[in-house]
Coordinates of C-alpha atoms in Angstrom, one line a residue:
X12 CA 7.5 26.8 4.8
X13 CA 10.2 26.1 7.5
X14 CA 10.9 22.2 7.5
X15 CA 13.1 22.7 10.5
X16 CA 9.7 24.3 12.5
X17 CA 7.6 21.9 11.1
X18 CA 10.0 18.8 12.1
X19 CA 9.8 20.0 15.5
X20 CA 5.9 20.2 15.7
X21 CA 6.4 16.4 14.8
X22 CA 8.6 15.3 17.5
X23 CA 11.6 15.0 14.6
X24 CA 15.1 15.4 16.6
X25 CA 18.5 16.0 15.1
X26 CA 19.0 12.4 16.5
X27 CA 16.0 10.2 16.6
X28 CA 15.3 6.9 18.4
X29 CA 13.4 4.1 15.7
X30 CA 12.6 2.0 18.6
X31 CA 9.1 2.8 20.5
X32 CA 6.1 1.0 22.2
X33 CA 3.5 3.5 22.5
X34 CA 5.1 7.2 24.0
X35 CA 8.4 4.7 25.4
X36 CA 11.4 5.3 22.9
X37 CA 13.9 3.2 23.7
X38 CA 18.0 3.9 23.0
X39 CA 19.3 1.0 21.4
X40 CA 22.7 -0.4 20.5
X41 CA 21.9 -0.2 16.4
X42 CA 23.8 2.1 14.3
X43 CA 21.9 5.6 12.7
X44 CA 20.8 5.6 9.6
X45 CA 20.8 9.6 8.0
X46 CA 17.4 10.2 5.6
X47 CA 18.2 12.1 3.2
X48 CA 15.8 14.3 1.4
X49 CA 15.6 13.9 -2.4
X50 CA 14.3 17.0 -3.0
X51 CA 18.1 19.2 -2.4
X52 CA 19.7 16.0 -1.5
X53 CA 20.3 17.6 2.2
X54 CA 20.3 15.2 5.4
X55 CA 17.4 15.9 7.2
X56 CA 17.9 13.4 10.5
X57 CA 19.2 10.5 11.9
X58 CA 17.3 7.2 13.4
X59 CA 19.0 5.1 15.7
X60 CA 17.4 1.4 14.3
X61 CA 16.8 -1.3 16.5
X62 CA 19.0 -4.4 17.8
X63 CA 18.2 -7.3 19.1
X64 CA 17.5 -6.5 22.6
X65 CA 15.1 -3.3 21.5
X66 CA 13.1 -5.9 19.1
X67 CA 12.7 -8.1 22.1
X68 CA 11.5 -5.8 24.6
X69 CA 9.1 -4.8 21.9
X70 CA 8.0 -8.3 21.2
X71 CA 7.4 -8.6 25.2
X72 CA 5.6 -4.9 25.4
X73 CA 2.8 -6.1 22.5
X74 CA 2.4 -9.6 23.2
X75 CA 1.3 -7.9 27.0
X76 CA -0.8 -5.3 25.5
X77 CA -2.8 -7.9 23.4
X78 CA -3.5 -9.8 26.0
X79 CA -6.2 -6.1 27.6
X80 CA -6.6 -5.2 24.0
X81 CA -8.6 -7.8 22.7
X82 CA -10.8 -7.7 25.8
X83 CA -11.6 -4.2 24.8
X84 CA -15.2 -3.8 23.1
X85 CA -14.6 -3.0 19.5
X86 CA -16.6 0.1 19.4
X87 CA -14.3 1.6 22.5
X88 CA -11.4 0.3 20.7
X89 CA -13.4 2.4 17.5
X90 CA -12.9 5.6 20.0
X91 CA -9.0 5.2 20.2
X92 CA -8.8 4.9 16.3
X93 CA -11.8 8.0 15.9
X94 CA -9.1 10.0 18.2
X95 CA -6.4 8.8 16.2
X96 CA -7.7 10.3 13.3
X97 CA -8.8 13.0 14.5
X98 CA -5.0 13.7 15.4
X99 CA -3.9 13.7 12.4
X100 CA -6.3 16.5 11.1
X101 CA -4.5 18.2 13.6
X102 CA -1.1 17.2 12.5
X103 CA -2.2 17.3 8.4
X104 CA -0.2 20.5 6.8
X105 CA 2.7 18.6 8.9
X106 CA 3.0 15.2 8.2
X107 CA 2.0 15.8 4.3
X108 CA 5.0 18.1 4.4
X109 CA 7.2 15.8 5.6
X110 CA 5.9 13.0 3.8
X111 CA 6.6 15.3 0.4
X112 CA 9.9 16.4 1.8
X113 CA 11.2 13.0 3.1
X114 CA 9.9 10.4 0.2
X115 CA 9.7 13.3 -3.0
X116 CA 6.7 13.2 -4.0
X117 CA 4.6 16.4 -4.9
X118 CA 2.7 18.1 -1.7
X119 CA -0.3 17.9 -2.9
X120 CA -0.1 14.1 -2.8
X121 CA 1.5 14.2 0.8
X122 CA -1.2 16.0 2.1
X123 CA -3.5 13.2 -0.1
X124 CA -1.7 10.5 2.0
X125 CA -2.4 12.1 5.2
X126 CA -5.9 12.6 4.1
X127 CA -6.0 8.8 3.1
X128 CA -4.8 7.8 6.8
X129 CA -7.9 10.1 7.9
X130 CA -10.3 8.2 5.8
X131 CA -9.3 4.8 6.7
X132 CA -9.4 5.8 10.6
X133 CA -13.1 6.9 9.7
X134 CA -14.0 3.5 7.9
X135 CA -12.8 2.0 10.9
X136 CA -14.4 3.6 13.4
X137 CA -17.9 2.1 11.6
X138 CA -16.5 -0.9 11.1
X139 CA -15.7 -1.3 14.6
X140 CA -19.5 -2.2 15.2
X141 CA -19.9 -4.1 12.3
X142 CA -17.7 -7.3 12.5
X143 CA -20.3 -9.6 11.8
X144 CA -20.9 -13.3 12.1
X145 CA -23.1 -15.3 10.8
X146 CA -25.7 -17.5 12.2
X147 CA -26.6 -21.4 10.3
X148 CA -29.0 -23.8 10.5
X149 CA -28.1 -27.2 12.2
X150 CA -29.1 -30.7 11.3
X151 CA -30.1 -31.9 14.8
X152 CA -32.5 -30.5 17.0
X153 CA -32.6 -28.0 19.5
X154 CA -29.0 -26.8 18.7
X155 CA -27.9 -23.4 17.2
X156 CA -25.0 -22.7 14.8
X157 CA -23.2 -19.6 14.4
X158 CA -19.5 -18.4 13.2
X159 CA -17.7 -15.6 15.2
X160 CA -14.2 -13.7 14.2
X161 CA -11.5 -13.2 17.1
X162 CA -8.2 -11.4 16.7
X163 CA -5.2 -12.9 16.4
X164 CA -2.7 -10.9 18.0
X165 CA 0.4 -9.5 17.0
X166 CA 0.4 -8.1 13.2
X167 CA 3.9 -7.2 11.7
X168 CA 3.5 -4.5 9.0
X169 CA 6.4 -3.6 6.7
X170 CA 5.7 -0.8 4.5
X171 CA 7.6 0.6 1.5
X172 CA 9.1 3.8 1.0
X173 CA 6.2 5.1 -1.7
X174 CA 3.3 5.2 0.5
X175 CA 5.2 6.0 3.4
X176 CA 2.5 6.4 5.8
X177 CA -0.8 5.5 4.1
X178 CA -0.4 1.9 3.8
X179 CA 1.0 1.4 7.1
X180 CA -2.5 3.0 8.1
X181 CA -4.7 0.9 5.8
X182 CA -3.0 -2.2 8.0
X183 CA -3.4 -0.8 11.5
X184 CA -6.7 0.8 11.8
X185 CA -8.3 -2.4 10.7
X186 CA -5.9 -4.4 12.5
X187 CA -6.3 -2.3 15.5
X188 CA -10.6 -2.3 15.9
X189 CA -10.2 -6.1 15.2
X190 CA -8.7 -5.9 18.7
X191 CA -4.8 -6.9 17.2
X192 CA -2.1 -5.1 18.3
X193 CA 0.7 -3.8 15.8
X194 CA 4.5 -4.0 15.2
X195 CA 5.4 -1.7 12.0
X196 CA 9.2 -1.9 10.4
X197 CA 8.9 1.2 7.9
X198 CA 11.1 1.6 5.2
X199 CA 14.7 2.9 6.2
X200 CA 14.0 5.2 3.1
X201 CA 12.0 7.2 4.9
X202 CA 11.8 6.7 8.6
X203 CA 11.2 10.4 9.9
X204 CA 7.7 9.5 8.4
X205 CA 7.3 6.8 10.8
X206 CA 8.6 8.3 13.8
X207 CA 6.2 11.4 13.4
X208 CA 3.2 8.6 13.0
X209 CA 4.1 6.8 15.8
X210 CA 4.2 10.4 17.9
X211 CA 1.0 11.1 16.5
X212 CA -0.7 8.0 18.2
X213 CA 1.6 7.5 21.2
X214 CA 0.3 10.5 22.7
X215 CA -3.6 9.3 21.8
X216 CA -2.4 6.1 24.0
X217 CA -1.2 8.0 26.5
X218 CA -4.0 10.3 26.8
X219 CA -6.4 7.1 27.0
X220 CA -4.7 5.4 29.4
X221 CA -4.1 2.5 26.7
X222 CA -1.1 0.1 27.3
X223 CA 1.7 1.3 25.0
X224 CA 2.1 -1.8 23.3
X225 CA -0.8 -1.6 21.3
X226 CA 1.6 0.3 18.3
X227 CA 5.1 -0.1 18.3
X228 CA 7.9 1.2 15.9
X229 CA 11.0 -1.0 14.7
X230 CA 13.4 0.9 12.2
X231 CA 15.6 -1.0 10.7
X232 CA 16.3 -3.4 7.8
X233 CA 17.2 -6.6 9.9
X234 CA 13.8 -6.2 11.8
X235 CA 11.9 -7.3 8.4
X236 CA 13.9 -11.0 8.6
X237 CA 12.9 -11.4 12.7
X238 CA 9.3 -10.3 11.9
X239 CA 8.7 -12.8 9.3
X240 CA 10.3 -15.5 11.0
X241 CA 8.6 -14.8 14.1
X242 CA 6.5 -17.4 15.6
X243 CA 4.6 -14.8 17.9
X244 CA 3.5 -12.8 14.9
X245 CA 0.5 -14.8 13.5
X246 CA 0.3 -12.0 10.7
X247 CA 2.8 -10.5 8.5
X248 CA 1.2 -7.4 6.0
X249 CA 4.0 -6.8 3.8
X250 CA 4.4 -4.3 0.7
X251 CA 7.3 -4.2 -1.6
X252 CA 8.6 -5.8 -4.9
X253 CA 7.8 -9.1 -6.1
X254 CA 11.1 -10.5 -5.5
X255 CA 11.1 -9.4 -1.6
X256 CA 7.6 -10.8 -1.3
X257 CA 8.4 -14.3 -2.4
X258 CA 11.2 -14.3 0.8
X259 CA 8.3 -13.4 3.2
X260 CA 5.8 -15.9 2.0
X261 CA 7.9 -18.2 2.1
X262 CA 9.3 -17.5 5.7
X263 CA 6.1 -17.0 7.2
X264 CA 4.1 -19.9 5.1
X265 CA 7.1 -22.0 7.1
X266 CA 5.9 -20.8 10.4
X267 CA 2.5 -21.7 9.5
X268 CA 1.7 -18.2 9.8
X269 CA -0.4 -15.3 7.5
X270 CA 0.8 -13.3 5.3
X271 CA -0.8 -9.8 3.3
X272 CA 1.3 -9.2 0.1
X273 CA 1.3 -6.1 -2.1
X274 CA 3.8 -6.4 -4.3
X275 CA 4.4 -5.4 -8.1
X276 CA 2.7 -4.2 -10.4
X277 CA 3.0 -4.0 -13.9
X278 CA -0.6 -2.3 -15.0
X279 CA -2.2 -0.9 -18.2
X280 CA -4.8 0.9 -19.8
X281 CA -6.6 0.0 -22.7
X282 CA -7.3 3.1 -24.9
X283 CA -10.7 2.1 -27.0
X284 CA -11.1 3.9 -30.8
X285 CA -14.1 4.9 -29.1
X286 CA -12.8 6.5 -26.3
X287 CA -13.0 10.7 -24.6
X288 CA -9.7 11.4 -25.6
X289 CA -8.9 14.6 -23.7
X290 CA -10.1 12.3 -20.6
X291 CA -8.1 9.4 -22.2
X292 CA -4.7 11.7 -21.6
X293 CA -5.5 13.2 -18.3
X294 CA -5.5 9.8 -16.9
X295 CA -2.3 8.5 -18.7
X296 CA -0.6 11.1 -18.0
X297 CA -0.7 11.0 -14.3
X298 CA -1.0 7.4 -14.3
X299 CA 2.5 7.2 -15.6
X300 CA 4.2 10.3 -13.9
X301 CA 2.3 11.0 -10.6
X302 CA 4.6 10.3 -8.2
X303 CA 7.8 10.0 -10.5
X304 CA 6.4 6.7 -11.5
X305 CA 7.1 5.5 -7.8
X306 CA 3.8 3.9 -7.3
X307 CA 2.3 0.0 -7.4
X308 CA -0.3 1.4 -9.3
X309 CA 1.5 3.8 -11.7
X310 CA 0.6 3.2 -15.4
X311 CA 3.2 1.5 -17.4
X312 CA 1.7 0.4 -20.8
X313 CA -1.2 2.0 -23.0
X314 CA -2.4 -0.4 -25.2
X315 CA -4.3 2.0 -27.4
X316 CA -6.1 0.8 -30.5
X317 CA -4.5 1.3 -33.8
X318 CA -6.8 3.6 -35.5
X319 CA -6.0 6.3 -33.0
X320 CA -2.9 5.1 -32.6
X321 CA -1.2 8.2 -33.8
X322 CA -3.7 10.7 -33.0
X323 CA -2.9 9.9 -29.3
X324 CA 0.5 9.4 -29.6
X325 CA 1.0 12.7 -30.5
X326 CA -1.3 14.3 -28.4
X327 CA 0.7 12.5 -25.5
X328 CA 4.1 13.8 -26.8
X329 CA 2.7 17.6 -26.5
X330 CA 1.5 16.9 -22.7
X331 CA 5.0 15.3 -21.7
X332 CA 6.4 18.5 -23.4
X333 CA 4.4 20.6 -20.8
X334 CA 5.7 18.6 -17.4
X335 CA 7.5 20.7 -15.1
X336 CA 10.2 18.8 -12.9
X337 CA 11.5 20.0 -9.9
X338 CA 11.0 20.5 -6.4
X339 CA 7.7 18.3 -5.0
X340 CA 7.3 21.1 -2.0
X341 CA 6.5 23.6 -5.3
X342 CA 3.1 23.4 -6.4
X343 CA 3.5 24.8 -10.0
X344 CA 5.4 21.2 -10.4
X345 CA 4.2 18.3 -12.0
X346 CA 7.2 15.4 -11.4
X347 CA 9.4 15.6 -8.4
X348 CA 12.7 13.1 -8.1
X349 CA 12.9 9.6 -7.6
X350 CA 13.6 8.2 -3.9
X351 CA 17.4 7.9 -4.3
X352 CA 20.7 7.7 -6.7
X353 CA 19.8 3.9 -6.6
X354 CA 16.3 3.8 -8.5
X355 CA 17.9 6.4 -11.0
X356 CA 20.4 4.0 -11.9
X357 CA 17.6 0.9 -12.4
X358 CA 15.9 4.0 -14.3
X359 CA 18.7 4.2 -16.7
X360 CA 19.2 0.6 -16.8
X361 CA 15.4 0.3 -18.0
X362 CA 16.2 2.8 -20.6
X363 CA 18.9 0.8 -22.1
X364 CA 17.7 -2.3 -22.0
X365 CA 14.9 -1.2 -23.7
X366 CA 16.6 0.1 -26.6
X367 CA 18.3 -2.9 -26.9
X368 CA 15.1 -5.0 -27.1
X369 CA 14.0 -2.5 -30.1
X370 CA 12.1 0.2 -28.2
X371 CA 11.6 3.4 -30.1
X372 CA 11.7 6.3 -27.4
X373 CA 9.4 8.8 -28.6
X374 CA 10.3 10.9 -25.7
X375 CA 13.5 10.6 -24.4
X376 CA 14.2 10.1 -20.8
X377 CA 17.9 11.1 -18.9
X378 CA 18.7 12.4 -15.7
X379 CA 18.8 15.8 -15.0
X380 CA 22.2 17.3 -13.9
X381 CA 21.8 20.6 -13.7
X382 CA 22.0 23.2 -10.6
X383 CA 18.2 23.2 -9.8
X384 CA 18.5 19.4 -9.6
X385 CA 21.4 19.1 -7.1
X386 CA 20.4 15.6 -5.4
X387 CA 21.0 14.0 -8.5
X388 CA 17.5 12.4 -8.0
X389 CA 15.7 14.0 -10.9
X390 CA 14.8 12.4 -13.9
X391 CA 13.2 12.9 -17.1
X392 CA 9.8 10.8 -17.8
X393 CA 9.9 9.3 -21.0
X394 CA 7.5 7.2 -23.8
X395 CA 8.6 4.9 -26.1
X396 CA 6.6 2.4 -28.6
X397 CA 7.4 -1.2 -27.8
X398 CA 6.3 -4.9 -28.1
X399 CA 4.4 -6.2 -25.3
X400 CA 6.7 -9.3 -24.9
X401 CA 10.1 -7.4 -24.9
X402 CA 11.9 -8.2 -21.1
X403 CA 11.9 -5.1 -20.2
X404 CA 8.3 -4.5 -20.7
X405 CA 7.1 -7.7 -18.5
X406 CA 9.3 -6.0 -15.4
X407 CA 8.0 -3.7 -13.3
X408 CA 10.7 -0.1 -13.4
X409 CA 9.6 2.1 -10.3
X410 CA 10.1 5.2 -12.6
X411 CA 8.3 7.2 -14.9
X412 CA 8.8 4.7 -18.2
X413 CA 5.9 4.7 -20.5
X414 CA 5.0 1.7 -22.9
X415 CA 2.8 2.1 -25.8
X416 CA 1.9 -0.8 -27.9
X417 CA -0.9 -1.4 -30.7
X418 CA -3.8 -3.3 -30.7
X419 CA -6.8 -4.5 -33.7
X420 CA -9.4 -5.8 -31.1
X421 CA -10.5 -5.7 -27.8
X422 CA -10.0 -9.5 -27.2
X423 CA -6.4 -9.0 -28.0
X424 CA -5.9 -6.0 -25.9
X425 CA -7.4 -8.0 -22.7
X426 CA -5.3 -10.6 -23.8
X427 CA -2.0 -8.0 -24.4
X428 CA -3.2 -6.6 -20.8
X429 CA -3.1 -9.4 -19.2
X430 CA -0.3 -11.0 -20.8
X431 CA 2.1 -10.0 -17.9
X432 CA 3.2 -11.6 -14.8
X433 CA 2.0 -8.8 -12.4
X434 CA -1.9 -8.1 -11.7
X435 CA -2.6 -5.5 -9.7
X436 CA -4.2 -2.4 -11.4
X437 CA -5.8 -2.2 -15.0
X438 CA -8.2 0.5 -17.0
X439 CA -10.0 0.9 -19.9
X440 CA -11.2 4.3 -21.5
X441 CA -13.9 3.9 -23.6
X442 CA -17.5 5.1 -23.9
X443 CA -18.7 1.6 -25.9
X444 CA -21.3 -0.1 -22.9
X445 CA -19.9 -3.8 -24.6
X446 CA -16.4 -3.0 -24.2
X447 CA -16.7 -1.7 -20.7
X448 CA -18.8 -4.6 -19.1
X449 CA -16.6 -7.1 -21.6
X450 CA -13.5 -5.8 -19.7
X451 CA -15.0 -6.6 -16.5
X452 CA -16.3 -9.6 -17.3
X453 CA -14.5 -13.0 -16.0
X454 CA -13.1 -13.2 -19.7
X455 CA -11.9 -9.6 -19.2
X456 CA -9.2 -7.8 -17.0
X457 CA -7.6 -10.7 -14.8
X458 CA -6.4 -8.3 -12.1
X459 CA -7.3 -7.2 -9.1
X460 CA -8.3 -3.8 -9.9
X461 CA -10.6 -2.7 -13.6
X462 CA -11.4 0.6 -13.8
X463 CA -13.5 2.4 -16.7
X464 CA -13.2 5.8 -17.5
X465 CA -10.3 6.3 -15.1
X466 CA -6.6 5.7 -15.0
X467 CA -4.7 2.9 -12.5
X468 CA -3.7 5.2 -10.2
X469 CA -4.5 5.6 -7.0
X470 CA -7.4 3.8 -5.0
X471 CA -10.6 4.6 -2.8
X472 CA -10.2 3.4 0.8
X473 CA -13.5 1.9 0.4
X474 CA -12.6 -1.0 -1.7
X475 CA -10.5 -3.5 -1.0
X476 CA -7.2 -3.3 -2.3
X477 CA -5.0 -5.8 -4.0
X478 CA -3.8 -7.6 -7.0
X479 CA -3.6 -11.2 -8.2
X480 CA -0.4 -13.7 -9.9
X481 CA 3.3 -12.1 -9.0
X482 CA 1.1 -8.7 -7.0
X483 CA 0.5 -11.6 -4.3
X484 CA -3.4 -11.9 -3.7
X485 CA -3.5 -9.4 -0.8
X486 CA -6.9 -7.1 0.3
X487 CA -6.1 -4.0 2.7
X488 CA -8.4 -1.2 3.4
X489 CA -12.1 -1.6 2.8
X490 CA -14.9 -3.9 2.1
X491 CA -14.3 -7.2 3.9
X492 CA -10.4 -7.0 4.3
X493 CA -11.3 -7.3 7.7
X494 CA -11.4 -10.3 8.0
X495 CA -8.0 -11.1 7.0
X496 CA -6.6 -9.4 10.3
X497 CA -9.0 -11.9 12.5
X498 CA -9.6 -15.5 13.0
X499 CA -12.9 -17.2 12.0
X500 CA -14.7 -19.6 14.6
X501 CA -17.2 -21.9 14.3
X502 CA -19.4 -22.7 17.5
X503 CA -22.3 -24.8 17.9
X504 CA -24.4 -25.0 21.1
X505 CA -27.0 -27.6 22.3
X506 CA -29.7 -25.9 24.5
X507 CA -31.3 -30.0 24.4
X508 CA -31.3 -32.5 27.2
X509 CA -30.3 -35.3 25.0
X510 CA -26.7 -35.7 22.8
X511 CA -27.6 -36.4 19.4
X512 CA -24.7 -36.6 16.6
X513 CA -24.3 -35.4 13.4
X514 CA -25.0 -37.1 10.3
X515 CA -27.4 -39.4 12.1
X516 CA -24.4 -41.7 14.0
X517 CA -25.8 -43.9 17.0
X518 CA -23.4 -44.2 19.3
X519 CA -24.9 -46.0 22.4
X520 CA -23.4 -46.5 25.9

């Protein structure tokens, strides 16, 4: 596996611009930011990010490429996105490689993300001839009522560094057959990501004659602030922690404009007495390590009923004891490293603070130091038995941190489950009928997200996808999340000779 080949079949340059509309990649005045991988800790390129001249010609470049795109019939705009997607079959083994390489997360799951990015283009592509209205009654005579859904123009999507392409592709495949044009900041974390993307579909723009507008690319933490204070962007998709996401409501709810949050989340399973254990653990298990603990929807707490409390406990204990960590690009690996030196220290900093509320590690986490771990990145995943209202335990830790905590009945684990600020992804394991439909009843699991029978992770691109409380309320993907990248109209016509009012009002002249 030669990265430096594989970089090159992705338009990656020692030196990279992170300014582009369409196939135009503009040189800017903005400093370089190096990635880093944190797999060997080993630079892999440099992005030039965008100043304040780049953003503006960007700005002008979309708002003119809106202005054919929504004129475009969705199922043709349905062909660019079916094109799209069929590009990046092409470019799979690639990008998943780089997205592994770039973020650290095993390659199996980069080449999952990839194949999420293919998926979403082909529930757009449907969807593209299915943006329905509906038609009403009216109260007066001879006149027809009916609601319609327009786009609304420029959508600003900034991504995080955990799903470093897959959620920007949830966003703009819909966004896209809605007839909206799109503006992505990516996370400076892992921008070669982002510029490989934005090759990927420049060159399906190009080859369609499409203005080059229609997806643009600004790198760069200061872009964030301009997007969500921007006037011309009626739509801001944002995904990140709970504490960045309360900035952008708030900036764009100023404006008057929309906003898509995915922020944090803080999510459990409930482990029933009467539930397939050997299932039970599969699902814990990579619920709380898959992806070093980096995702929204990693598992942080079991709640796991006290009279198999100790049974599962240590059955958990022996499977931690069989994790390999290392190198994400290795497929015999189970945990690769965290993004950077910065989340290990928060890891630590968890740790501690834990022990000082009254956790009891039962496996104990550290960083790894030695040769095979040389960017410093690497760290141990760890369990320990705590109270559900400890501090530490109602945060969210971006790392592999497992909580375990004991529970009599099922009403007090919904209510220990729910008990957090967060609400984005929740489980129960249990093969009792009652307690599965009572956890997904209106008196059950209060977030946006109840499984039964499998773990929090991870998510179908067929549903729509969100949380509630402190996770922000946002739906991307599939169902009718749709609708929140268009504008709903209501129009009435009268096909009668006469003007009659509603409610009955006479007004005579």
């Amino acid at each position: 596996m030669n990265i430096t080949e594989i970089l090159t079949r992705l338009g990656i340059k020692e030196t990279n611009s992170g300014t582009s509309t369409g196939n135009n990649w503009l040189e800017t005045g903005g400093k370089n930011i190096v990635s880093y991988s944190p797999v060997n800790g080993q630079a892999i390129a440099s992005v030039q990010v965008a100043d304040e001249a780049a953003y503006e010609s960007v700005m002008k470049k979309a708002e003119e490429a809106f202005v054919f795109w929504r004129t475009v019939p969705a199922p043709k705009r349905g062909e660019i996105v079916r094109q799209f997607g069929d590009a990046l079959r092409a470019h799979k083994e690639d990008l998943g490689v780089l997205v592994s390489y770039e973020m650290g997360k095993s390659l199996q799951e980069g080449l999952g993300e990839v194949q999420e990015m293919i998926d979403i283009c082909d529930f757009a592509v449907g969807l593209s001839r299915q943006l329905y209205g509906l038609t009403m009654h009216s109260e007066r005579p001879n006149h027809r009522m009916y609601e319609q859904w327009h786009p609304m123009g420029i959508v600003g999507i900034i991504s995080a560094f955990n799903f470093p392409v897959a959620v920007w592709s949830w966003n703009t495949a819909l966004a896209w057959v809605c007839g909206n044009v799109c503006v992505w900041k990516p996370s400076s974390k892992t921008p070669l990501c982002a510029v490989a993307c934005q090759h990927i579909i420049a060159k399906v723009l190009k080859d369609n004659d499409m203005p080059e507008g229609i997806s643009s690319l600004l790198v760069g933490n200061a872009v964030g602030d301009k997007i969500n204070n921007d006037k011309r962007i009626p739509l801001v998709s944002f995904t990140g922690s709970t504490r960045v996401g309360r900035i952008v409501s708030a900036a764009v709810a100023t404006r008057f404009g929309r906003s898509i949050l995915e922020l944090g989340g803080n999510n459990a399973i409930i482990i029933s007495k009467d539930a397939d254990l050997e299932m039970s653990i599969i699902g814990a298990v990579f619920g709380a390590v898959g992806t070093a603990g980096q995702r929204c929807t990693s598992t942080r707490r079991l709640i796991i009923h006290e009279d198999i409390y100790e049974e599962f406990k240590n059955k958990l204990v022996k499977a931690y004891g069989q994790l390999r960590i290392g190198d994400p690009l290795d497929q015999h690996n189970h945990v690769g490293p965290l993004i950077d030196t910065a989340a290990v220290e928060q890891y630590t900093q968890a740790i501690a603070k834990g022990k000082k509320e009254g956790a009891e590690f039962v496996v104990e986490g550290g960083v790894l130091d030695s040769e095979a771990y040389t960017s410093g990145c690497y760290v141990k995943p760890c369990i320990a038995e705590v109270e559900n209202h400890y501090e530490i335990v109602q945060e969210e830790t971006f790392a592999p941190i497992l909580y375990l905590i004991k529970y009599k009945t099922l009403d007090q684990a919904i209510a220990l489950q729910n008990g957090v600020p967060q609400g984005l992804s929740s489980a129960i394991m249990t093969l009792n009928l009652r307690e599965a439909e009572q956890f997904l009843s209106v008196a059950g699991s209060d977030c946006g997200i109840a499984n039964v029978n499998i773990g929090t992770s991870g998510a179908e691109i067929g549903g729509a996808f969100g949380g509630e409380k402190e996770t922000g309320g946002g739906r991307e993907s599939g169902s009718d999340a749709w609708k929140a990248y268009m504008r709903r109209q209501t129009n009435t016509i009268n096909y009668s000779n006469t003007l009659p009012l509603a409610q009955g009002i006479q007004f005579d002249l």
